[in-house]
Short mmCIF file of C-alpha atoms in Angstrom, two decimals:
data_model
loop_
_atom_site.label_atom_id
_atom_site.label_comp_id
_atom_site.label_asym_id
_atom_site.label_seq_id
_atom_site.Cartn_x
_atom_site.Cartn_y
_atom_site.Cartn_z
CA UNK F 1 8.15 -1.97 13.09
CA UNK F 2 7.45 1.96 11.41
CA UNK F 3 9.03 4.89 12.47
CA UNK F 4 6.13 5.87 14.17
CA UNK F 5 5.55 2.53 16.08
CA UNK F 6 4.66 3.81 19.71
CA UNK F 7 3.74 7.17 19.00
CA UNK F 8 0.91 9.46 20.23
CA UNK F 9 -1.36 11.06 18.00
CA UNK F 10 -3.78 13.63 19.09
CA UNK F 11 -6.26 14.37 16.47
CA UNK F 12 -9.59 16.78 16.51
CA UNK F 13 -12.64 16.85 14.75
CA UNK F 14 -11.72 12.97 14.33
CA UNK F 15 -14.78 11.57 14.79
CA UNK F 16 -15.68 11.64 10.40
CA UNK F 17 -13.51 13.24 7.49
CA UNK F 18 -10.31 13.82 6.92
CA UNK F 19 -9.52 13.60 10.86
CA UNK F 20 -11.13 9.67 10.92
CA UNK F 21 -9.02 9.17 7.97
CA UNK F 22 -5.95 10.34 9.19
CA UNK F 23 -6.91 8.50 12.48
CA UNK F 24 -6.69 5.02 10.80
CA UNK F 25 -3.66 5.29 8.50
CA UNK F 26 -1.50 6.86 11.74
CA UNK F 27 -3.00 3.80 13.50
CA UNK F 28 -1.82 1.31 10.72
CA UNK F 29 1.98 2.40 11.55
CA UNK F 30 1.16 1.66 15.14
CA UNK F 31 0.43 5.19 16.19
CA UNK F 32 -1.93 5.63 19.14
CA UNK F 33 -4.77 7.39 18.63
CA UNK F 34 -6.37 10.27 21.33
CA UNK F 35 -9.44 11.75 19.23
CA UNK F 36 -11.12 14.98 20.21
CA UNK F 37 -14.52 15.77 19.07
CA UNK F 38 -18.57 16.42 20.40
CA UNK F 39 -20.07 13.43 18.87
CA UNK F 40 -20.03 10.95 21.30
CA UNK F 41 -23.35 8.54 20.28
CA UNK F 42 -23.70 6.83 17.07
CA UNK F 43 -26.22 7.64 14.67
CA UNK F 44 -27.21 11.04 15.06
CA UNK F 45 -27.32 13.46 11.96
CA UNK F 46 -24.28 12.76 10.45
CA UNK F 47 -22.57 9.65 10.40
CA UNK F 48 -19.42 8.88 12.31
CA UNK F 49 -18.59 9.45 16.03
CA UNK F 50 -15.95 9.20 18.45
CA UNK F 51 -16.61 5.81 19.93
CA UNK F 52 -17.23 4.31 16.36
CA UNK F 53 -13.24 5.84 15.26
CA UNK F 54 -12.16 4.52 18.58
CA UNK F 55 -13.44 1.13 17.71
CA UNK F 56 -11.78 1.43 14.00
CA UNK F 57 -8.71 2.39 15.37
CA UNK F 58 -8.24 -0.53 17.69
CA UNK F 59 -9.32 -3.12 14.86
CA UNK F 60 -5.82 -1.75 13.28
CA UNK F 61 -3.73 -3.16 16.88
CA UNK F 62 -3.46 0.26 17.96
CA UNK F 63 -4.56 1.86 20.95
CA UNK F 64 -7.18 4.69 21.18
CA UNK F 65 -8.42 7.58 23.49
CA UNK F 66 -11.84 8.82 22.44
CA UNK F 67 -12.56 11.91 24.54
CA UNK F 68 -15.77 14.62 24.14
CA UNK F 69 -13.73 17.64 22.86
CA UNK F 70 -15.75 21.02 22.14
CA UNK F 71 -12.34 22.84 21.22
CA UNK F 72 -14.07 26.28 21.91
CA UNK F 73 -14.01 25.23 25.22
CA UNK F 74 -10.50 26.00 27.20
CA UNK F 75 -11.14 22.87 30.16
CA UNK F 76 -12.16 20.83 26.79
CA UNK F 77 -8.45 21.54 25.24
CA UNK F 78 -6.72 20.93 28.81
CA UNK F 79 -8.68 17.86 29.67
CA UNK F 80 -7.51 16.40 26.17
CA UNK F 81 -3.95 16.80 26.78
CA UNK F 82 -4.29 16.39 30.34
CA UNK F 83 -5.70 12.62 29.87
CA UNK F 84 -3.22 11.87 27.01
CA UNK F 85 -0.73 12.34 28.79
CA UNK F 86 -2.21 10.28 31.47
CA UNK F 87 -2.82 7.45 29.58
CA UNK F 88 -0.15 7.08 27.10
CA UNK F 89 2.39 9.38 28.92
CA UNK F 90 3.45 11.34 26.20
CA UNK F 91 2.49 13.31 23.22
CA UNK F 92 4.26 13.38 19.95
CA UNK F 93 1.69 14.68 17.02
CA UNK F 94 -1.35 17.10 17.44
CA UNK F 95 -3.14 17.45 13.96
CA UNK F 96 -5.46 20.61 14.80
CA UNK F 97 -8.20 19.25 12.44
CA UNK F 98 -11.37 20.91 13.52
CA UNK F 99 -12.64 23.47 11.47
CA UNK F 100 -15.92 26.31 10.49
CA UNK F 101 -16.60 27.36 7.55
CA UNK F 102 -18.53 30.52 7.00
CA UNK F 103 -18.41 32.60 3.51
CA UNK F 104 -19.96 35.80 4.39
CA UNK F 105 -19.62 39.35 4.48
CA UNK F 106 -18.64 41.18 7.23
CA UNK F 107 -22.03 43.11 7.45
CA UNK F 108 -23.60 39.47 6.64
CA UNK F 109 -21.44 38.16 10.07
CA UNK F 110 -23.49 38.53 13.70
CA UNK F 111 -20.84 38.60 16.51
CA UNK F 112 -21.34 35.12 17.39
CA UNK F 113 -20.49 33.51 13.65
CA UNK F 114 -17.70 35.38 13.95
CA UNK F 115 -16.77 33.76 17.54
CA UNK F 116 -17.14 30.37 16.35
CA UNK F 117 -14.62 30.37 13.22
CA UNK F 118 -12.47 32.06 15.25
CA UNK F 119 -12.46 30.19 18.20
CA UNK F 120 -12.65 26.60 16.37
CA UNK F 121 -9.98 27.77 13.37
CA UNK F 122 -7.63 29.96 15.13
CA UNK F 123 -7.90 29.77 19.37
CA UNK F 124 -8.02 26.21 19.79
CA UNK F 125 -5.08 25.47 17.62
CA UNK F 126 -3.03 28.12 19.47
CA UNK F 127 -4.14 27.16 23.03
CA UNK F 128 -3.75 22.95 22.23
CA UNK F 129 -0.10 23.92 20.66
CA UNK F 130 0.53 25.79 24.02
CA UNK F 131 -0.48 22.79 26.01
CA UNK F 132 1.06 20.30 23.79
CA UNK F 133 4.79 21.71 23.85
CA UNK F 134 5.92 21.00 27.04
CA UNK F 135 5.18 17.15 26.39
CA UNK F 136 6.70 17.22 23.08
CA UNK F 137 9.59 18.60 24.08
CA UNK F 138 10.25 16.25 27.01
CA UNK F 139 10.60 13.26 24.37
CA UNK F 140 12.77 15.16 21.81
CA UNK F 141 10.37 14.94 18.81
CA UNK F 142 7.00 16.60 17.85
CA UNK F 143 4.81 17.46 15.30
CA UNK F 144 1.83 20.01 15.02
CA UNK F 145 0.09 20.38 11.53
CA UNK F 146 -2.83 22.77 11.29
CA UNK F 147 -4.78 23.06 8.22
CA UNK F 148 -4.56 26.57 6.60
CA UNK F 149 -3.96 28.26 3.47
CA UNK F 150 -0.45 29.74 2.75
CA UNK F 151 0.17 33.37 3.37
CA UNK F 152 -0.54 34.29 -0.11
CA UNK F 153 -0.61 38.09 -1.34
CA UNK F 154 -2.60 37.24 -3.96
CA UNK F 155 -4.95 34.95 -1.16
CA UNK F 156 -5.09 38.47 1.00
CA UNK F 157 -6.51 40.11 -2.32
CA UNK F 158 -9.04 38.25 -2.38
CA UNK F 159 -10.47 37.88 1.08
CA UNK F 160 -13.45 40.50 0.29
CA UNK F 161 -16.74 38.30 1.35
CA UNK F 162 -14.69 35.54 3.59
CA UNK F 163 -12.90 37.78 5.66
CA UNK F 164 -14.16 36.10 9.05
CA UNK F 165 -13.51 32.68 7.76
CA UNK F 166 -9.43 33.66 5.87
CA UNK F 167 -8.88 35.80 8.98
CA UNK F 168 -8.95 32.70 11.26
CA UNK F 169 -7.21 30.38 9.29
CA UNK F 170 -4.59 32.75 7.96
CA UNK F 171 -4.59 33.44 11.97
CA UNK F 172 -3.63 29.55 11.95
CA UNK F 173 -0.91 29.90 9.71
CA UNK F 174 0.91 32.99 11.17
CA UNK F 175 1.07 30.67 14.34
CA UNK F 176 2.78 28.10 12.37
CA UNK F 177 5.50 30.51 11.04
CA UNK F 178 6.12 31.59 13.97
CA UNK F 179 5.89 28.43 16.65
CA UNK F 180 7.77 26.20 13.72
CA UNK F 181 10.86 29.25 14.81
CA UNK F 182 10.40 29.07 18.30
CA UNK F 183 10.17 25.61 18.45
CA UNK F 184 12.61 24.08 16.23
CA UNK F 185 15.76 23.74 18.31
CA UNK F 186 13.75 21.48 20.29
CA UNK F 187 12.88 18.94 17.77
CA UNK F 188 9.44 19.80 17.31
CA UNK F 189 7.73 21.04 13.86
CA UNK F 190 4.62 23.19 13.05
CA UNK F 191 3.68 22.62 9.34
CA UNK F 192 0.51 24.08 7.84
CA UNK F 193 -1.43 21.61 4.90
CA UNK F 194 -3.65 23.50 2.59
CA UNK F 195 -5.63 21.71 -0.44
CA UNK F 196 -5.38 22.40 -4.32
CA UNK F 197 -8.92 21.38 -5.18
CA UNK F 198 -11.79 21.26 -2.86
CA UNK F 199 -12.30 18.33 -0.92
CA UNK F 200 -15.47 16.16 -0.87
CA UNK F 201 -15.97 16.26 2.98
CA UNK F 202 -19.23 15.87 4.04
CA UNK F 203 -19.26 19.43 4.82
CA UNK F 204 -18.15 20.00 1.02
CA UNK F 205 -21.35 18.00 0.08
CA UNK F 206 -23.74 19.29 2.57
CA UNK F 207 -22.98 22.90 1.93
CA UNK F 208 -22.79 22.26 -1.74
CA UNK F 209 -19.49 24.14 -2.08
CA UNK F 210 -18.85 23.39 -6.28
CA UNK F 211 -19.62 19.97 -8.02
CA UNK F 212 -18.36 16.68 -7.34
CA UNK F 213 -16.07 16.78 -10.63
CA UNK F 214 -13.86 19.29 -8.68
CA UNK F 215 -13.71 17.51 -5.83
CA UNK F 216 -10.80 15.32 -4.58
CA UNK F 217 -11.12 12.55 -1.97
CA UNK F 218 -9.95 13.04 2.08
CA UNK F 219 -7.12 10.46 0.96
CA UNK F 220 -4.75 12.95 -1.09
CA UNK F 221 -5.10 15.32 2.55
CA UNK F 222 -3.96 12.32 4.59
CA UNK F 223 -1.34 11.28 2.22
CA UNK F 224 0.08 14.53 2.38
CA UNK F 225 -0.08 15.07 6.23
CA UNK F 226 1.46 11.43 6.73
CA UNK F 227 3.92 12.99 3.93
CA UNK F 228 4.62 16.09 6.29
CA UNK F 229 5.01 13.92 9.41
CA UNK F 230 7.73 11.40 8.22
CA UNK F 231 10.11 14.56 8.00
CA UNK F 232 12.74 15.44 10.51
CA UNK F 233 10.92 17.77 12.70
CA UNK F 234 13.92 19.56 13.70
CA UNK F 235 14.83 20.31 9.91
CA UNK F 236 11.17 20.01 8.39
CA UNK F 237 9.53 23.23 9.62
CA UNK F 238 7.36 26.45 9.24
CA UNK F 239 6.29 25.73 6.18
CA UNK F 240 2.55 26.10 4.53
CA UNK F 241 2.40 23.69 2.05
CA UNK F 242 -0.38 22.84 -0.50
CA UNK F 243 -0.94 18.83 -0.97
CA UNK F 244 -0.17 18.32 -4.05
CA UNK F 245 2.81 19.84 -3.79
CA UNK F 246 3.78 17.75 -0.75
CA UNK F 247 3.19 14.62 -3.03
CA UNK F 248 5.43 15.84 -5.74
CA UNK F 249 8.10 16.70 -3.80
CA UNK F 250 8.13 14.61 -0.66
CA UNK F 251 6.75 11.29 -2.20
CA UNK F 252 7.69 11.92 -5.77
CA UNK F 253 3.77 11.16 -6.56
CA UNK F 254 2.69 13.20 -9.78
CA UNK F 255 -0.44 11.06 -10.99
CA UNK F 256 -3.27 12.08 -8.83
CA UNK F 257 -5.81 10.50 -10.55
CA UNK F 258 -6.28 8.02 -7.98
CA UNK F 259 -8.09 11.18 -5.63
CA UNK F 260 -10.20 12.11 -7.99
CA UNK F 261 -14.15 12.08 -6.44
CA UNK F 262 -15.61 11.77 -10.22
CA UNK F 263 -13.03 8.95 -11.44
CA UNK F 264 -12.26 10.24 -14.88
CA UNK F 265 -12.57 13.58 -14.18
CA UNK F 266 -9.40 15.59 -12.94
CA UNK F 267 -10.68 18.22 -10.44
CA UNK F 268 -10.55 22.12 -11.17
CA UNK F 269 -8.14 23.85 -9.15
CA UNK F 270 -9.54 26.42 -6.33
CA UNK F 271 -8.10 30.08 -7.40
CA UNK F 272 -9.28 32.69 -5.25
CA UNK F 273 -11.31 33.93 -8.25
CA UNK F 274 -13.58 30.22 -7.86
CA UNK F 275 -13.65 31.35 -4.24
CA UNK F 276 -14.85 34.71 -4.52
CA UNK F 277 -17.76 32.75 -7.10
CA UNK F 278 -18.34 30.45 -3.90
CA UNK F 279 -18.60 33.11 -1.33
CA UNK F 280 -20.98 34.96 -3.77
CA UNK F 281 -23.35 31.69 -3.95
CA UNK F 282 -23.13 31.90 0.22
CA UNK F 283 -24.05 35.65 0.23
CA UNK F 284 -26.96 35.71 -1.94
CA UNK F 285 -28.45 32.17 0.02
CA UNK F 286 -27.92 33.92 2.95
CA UNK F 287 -29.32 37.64 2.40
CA UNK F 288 -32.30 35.83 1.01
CA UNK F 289 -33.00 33.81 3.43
CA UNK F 290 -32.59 36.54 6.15
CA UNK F 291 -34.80 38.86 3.54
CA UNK F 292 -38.57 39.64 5.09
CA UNK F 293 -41.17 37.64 4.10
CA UNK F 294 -43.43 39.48 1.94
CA UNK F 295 -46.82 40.74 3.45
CA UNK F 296 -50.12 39.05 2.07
CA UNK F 297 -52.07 41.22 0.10
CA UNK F 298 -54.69 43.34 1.89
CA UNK F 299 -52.38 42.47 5.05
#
């Protein structure tokens, strides 16, 4: 029997990526699985959906939830907790997973672009924590990890050309400062987990974000979360944390070479300079692809 035989696990965007992952190692300690996300049939345009992780999960003896989640929607969030709860009768992780990604300008931003990262990256996280605490604390013991960056001067510097996307997951990471405070006398943790390198998500590959040889896998993210969560929660909170770092000093794990997405070929760390390079690539696609056509001649 683990520690986290029993448990509840509520996990979004789990229906591919890092949140799948995560989904099946909880589920290999006997953690029950409630999975939040939109894809509900199998084989549409990109692989993975919620039925297929549900399936996954119970191979592993554990039992799963799968429930359509559009986490911009506030009935969406509610219904999730709402029917995990029902089901399972208690809650004791929420991983806010889901995320947008848009590296643009602010004049290169239309209103609704803006809505969305916000929304999926900052809102949702905020509104599931809300609904998630009262569950959490009525069993002693919780956990919320949100994926953001820490609250880095040097990060803030550099959020020319980004500043939609960093505003909503810095937004992310201010709430875990300040719930892991208000929380912690309850037993219940908020820990953010950022990543050193870039990750070679799906979305990493189908945005072409960098090159594969600077890519790590989606394990070294779920090693580290599974890291976070076998702390105390009522000593092991508000902290932003960077993966590797969790490794190193949780696990004692220094040789990463085992994420690598190139073996062979150790990854480049992400400064905010290689950001500001990758949010330059996104401008210039984008400007030109929102450029005017150019008339015919003798039009």
């Amino acid at each position: 029997m683990t520690e986290f035989e029993g448990r509840v696990a509520i996990i979004t965007g789990g229906s591919r990526g890092i949140g799948k992952a995560l989904a099946l190692a909880l589920a290999e300690q006997g953690v029950n699985i409630v999975i939040g996300a939109k894809t509900m049939q199998d084989g549409g345009r990109l692989p993975g959906s919620v039925p297929e992780t549900v399936r996954e999960v119970e191979a592993r003896g554990a039992q799963a939830l799968g429930l359509r989640c559009d986490v911009r929607d506030d009935a969406d969030l509610k219904n999730l907790v709402d029917r995990t709860v029902e089901r399972f009768g208690r809650i004791d992780i929420l991983v806010n997973n889901a995320g947008a990604m848009w590296l643009q300008s602010v004049e290169g931003t239309p209103h609704k672009r803006y809505d969305l990262v916000m929304n999926i990256n900052a809102r949702a996280p905020f509104l599931l924590a809300h609904h998630c605490i009262p569950h959490m604390r009525a069993g002693g013991w919780g956990h919320i990890v949100n994926l953001s960056p820490p609250l880095d001067p040097e990060g803030i510097r550099h959020m020319g050309g980004k500043v939609a996307y960093m505003s909503s997951k810095l937004n992310a990471t201010l709430l875990t400062l300040g719930l892991g405070k208000e929380v912690a006398a309850d037993g219940i943790a908020c820990n953010t987990v950022w990543t050193r390198t870039l990750i070679g998500t799906l979305a990493t590959q189908n945005l072409a974000i960098g090159s594969a040889e600077d890519w790590r896998t989606e394990d070294i993210v779920v090693d580290a979360i599974m890291a976070v969560l076998e702390q105390d929660p009522a000593k092991f909170t508000g902290n932003a944390l960077i993966d590797d770092e969790i490794l190193a000093q949780l696990k004692g794990i220094e040789d990463l070479s085992r994420y690598r997405f190139v073996p062979g070929t150790e990854p480049t760390p992400m400064t905010w300079e290689r950001w500001d390079l990758v949010a330059e690539v996104a401008q210039q696609m984008y400007f030109a692809a929102m450029a005017p056509a150019p008339r015919p001649e003798g039009a």
